Coordinates of C-alpha atoms in Angstrom, one line a residue:
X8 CA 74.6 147.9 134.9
X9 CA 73.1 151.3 134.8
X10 CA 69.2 152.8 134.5
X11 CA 69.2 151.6 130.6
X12 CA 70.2 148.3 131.5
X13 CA 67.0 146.2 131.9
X14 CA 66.4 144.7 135.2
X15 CA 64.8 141.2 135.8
X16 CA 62.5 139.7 136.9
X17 CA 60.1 142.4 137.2
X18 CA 59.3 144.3 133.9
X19 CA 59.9 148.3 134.4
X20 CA 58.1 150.1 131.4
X21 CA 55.5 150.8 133.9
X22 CA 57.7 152.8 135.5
X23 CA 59.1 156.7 134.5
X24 CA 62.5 157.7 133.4
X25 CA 62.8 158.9 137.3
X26 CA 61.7 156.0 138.7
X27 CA 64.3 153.9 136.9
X28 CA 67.1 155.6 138.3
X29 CA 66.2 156.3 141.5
X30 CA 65.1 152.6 143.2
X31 CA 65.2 151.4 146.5
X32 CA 66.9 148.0 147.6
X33 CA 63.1 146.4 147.9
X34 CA 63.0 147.0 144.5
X35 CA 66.0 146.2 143.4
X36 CA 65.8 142.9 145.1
X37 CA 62.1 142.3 143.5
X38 CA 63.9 143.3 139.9
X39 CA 66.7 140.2 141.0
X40 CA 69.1 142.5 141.8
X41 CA 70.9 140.7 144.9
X42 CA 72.7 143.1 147.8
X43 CA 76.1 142.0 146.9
X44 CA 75.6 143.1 144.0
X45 CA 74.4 146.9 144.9
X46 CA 76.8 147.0 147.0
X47 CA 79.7 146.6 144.4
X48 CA 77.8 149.2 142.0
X49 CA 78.1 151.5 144.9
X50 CA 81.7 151.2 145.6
X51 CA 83.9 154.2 145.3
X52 CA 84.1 154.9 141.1
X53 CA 81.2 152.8 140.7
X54 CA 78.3 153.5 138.7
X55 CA 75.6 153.6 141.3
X56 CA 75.7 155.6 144.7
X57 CA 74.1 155.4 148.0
X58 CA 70.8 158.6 147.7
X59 CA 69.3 157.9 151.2
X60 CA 69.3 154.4 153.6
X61 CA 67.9 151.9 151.4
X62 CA 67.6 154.4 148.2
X63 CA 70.0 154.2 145.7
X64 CA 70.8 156.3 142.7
X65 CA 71.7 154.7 139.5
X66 CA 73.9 156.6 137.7
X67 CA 77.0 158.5 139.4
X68 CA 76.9 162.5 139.9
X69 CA 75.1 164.6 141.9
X70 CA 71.2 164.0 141.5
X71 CA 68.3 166.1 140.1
X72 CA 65.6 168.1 142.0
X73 CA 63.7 165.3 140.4
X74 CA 65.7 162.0 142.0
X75 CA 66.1 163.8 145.6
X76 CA 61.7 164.1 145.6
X77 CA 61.9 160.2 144.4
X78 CA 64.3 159.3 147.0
X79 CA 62.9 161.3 149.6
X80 CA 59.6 159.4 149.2
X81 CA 60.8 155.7 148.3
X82 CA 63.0 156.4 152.2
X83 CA 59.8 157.6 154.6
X84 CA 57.1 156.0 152.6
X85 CA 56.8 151.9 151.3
X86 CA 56.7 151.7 148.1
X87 CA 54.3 149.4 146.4
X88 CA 56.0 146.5 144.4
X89 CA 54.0 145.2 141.3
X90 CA 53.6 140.9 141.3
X91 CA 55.7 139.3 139.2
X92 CA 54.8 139.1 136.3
X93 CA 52.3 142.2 136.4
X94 CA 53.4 145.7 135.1
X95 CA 50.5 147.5 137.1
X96 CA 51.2 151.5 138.1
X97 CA 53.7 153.2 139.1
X98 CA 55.0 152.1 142.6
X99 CA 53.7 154.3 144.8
X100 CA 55.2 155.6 148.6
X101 CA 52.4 154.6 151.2
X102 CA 51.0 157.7 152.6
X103 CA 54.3 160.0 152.5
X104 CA 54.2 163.0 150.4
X105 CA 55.8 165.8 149.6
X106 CA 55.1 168.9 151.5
X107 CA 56.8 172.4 153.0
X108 CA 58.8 174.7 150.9
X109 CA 59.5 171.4 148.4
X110 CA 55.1 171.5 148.0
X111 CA 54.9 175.2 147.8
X112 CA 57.9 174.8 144.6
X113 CA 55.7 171.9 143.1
X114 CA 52.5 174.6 143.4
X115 CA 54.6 176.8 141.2
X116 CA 55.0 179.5 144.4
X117 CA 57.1 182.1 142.9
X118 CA 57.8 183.0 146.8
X119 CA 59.1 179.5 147.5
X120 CA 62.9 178.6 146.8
X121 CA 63.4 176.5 143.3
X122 CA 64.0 172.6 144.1
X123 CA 67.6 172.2 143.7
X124 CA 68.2 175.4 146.3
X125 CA 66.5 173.4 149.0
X126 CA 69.0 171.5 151.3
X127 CA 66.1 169.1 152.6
X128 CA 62.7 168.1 151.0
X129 CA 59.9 168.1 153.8
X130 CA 57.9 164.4 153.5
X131 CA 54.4 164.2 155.6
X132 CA 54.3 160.6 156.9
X133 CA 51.7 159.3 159.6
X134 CA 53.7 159.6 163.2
X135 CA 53.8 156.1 163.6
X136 CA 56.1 155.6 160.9
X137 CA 59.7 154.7 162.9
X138 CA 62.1 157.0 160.8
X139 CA 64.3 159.3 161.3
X140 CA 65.2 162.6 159.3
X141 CA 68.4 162.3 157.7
X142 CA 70.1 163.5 153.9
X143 CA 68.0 165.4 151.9
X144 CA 64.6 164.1 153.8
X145 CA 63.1 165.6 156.7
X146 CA 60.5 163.9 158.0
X147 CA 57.4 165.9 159.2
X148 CA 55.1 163.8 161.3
X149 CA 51.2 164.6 161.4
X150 CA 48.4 162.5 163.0
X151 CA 45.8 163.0 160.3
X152 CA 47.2 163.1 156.9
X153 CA 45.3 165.1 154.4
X154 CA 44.4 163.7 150.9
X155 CA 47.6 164.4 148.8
X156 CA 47.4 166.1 145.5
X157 CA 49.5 164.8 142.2
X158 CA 51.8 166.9 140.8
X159 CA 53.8 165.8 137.9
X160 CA 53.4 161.8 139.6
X161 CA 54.4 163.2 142.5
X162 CA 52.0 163.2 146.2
X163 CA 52.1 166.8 147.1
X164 CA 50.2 168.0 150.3
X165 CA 47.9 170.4 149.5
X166 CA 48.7 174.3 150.1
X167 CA 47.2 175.2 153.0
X168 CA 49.1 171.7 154.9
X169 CA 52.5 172.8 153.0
X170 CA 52.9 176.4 154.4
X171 CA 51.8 175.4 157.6
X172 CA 54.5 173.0 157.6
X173 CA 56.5 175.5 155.6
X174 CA 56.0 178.2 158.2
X175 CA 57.0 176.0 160.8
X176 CA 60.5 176.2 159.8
X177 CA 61.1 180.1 159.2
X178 CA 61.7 182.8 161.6
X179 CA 61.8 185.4 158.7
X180 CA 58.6 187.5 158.8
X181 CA 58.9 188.9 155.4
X182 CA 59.3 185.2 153.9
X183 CA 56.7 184.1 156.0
X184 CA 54.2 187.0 155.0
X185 CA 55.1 186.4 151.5
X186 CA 53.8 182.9 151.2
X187 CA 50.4 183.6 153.0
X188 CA 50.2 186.5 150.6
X189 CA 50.6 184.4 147.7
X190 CA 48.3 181.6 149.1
X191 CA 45.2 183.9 148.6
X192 CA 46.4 186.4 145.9
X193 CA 47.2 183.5 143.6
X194 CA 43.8 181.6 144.3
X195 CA 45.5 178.7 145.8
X196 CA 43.0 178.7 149.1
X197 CA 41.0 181.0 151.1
X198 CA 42.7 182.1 154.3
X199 CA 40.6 180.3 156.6
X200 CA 42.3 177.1 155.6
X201 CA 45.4 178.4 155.9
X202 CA 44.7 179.7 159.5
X203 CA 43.1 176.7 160.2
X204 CA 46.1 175.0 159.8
X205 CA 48.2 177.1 161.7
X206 CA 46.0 177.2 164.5
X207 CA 46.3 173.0 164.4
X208 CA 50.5 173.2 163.9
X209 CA 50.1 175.6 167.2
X210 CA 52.1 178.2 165.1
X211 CA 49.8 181.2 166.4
X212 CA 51.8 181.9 169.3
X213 CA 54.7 183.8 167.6
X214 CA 54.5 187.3 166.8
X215 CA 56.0 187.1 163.1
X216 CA 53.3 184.4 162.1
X217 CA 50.4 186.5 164.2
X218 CA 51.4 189.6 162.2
X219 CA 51.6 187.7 158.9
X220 CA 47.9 186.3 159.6
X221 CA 46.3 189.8 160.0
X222 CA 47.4 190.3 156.9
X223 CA 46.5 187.4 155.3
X224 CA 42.9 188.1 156.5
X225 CA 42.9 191.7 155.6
X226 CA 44.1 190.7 152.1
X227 CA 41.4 187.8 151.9
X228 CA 38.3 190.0 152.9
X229 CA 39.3 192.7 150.5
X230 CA 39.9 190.1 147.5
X231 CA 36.5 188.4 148.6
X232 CA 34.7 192.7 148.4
X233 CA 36.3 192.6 144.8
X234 CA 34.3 189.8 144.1
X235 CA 31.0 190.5 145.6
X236 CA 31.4 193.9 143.8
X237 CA 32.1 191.7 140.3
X238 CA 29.5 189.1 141.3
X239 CA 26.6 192.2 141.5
X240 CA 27.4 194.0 138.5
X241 CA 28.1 191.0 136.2
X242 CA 25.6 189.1 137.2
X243 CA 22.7 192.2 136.5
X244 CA 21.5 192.4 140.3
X245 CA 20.1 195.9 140.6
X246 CA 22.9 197.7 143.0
X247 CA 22.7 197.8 147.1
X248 CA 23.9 199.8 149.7
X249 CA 27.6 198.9 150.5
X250 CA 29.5 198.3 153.4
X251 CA 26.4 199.6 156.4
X252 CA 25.6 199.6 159.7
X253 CA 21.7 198.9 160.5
X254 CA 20.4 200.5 163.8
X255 CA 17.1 200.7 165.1
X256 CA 15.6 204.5 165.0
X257 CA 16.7 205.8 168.2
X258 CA 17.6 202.1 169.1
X259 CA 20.7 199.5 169.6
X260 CA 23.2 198.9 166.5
X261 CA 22.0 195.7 165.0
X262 CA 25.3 194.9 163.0
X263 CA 27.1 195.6 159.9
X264 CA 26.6 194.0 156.4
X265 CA 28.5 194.0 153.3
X266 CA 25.5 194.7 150.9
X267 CA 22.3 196.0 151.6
X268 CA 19.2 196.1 149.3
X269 CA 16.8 198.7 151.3
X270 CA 13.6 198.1 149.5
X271 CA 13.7 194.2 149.8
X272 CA 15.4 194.1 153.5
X273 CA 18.1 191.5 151.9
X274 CA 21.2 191.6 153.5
X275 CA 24.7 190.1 152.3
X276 CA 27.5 189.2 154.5
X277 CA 30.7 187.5 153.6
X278 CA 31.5 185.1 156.7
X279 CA 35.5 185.4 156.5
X280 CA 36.0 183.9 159.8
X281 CA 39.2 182.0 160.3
X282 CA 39.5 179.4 162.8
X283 CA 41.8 180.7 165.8
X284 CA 40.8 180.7 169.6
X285 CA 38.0 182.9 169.5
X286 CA 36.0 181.2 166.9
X287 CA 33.3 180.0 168.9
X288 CA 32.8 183.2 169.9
X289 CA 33.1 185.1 166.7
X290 CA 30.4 182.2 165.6
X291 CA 27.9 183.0 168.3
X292 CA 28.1 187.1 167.4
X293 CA 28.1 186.0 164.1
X294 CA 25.0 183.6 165.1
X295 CA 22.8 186.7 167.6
X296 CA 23.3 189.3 164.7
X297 CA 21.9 187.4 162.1
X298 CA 18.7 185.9 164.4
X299 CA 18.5 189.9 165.4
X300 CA 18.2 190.6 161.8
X301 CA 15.5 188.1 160.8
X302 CA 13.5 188.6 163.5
X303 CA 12.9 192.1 162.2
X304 CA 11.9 191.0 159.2
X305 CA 15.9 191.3 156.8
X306 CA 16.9 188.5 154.9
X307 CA 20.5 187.9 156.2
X308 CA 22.6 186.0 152.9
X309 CA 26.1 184.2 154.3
X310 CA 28.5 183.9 151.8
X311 CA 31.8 182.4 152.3
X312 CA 35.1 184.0 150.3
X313 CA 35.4 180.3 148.5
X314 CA 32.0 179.9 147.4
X315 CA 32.7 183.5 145.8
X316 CA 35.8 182.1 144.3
X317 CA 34.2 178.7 143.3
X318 CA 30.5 179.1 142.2
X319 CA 29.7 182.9 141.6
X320 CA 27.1 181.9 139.4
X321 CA 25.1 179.8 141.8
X322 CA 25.9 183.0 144.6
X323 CA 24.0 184.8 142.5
X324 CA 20.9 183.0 142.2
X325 CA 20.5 182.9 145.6
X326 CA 21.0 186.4 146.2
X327 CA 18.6 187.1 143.1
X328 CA 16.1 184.8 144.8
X329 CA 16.3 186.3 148.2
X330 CA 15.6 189.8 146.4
X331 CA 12.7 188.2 144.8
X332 CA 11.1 186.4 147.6
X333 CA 10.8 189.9 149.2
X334 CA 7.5 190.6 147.6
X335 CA 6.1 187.7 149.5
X336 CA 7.1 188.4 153.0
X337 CA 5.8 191.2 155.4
X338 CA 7.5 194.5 155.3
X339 CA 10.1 194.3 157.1
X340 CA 11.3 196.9 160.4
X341 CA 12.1 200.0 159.8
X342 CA 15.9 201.0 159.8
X343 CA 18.0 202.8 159.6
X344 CA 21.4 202.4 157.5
X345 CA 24.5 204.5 158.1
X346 CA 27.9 204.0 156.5
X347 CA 30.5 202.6 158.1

């Protein structure tokens, strides 16, 4: 008996060329394959072998990148049997899924080792599942799980939750600041999230990670310029003032702004706060700057890095309907606007 030989009860054309050599003994068991008799495929020279507890591989030689993800998830998750008689989906693996330097791979990070390098494959499971870590599968425990994405039938955790989890596990800075870099350079999340998510894993307490962070933000507002720069000149809004300071004549500093239309006292700022300690502080500057601002008269527009990203178009029309609306508003203070 091997993966081409048909197994009974249950039908299996449901299920992928993966998934039919790589089962675990629930399955096996539901297909009327009894333990004795796994347990003589598996003997030594058989033509089954042992993957993980419970997982077995159905053919003999070493596995694919492919069967060690399978197996990884049939061990921490619970896969869903189909009723007899029913072909249904795929079985599925609970709420495990795939996530660390495995995830960033299955993203297509050119940063992250290939697959078959990577002694263990990372699996998010809800920290009540009673497993432990052994083989190829590391368990990674979480007490909210985020919504996994598909990749090639397989629950990946989304980027931001894989190089947390990624980051948690490396002590080298330069592979660490290579992944953030990547995260935001190839458009796979804005660094807030990614922050965020460090902030959550408690990862911001050590130096390598701080240092790869500033850059991450410093790389993230200059990508989100590029695009306020792209969004004003494809989008036909008559040019501003970039990158000021607005002060009072002979008066306080009220702030810096990324764009500043002088005639129509419309102000854009990009809001590329990431979560860490200090956010609700950053928030409540954030917060007295822009009340400052309107009280005087300046239309303050927040735009966030994804929304740039995301819906430039509809960034636009709000901008363009701020400048408008300036025709219909008292003048606004007096200020003055210096470079910064």
């Amino acid at each position: 008996m091997n993966h081409n030989t048909p197994l009974s009860p249950l039908p299996h054309s449901h299920l992928s060329d993966v998934q039919r050599r790589v089962l675990s003994s629930a399955q096996l068991r539901a297909h009327g394959v009894s333990t004795a008799r796994t347990t003589a495929q598996c003997r030594p020279g058989g033509p089954w072998q042992l993957l993980l507890p419970g997982v077995f591989l159905l053919h003999p030689g070493p596995p694919t990148s492919e069967e060690r993800l399978h197996g990884a998830l049939l061990y921490a998750g619970r896969p869903v049997i189909p009723a007899q008689g029913k072909t249904g989906t795929a079985p599925g693996y609970g709420e495990a899924m795939v996530t660390g330097l495995a995830a960033l791979a299955l993203h297509q990070f050119s940063s992250a080792p290939p697959l078959l390098s990577l002694d263990r494959i990372d699996v998010l499971v809800p920290r009540t599942r009673r497993l432990r870590s052994t083989g190829c599968a590391r368990l990674v425990r979480a007490h909210v799980l985020p919504r996994p994405e598909e990749i090639t039938g397989v629950p990946v955790a989304p980027v931001p939750r894989a190089i947390a989890d990624a980051v948690a596990q490396l002590a080298d800075a330069n592979a660490v600041r290579r992944l953030l870099t990547e995260a935001v350079r190839g458009g796979h999340c804005e660094p807030a999230a990614v922050v965020k998510e460090l902030n959550s894993a408690r990862l911001l307490n050590r130096p390598h990670v701080v240092d790869a962070v500033d850059s991450l933000l410093a790389e993230g507002r200059a990508l989100a310029e590029d695009r306020l720069y792209a969004l004003v000149r494809e989008h036909g809004l008559p040019d501003p003032v970039w990158n000021v300071d607005l002060r009072l004549p002979g008066g306080p500093h009220l702030g810096g702004v990324d764009a500043y239309w002088p005639e129509q006292a419309v102000a854009v700022e990009l809001d590329t706060r990431a979560p860490r300690h200090d956010e609700d502080a950053l928030w409540s500057e954030y917060a007295r700057k822009r009340e400052h601002l309107e009280r005087l008269g300046i239309t303050v527009v927040h735009i966030t890095p994804r929304k740039l990203r995301e819906a430039p178009e509809q960034q636009a029309t709000v901008v363009r309907t701020a400048l408008m609306a300036a025709v219909d508003r008292d003048p606004a203070a007096y200020v003055v606007v210096l470079p910064r």
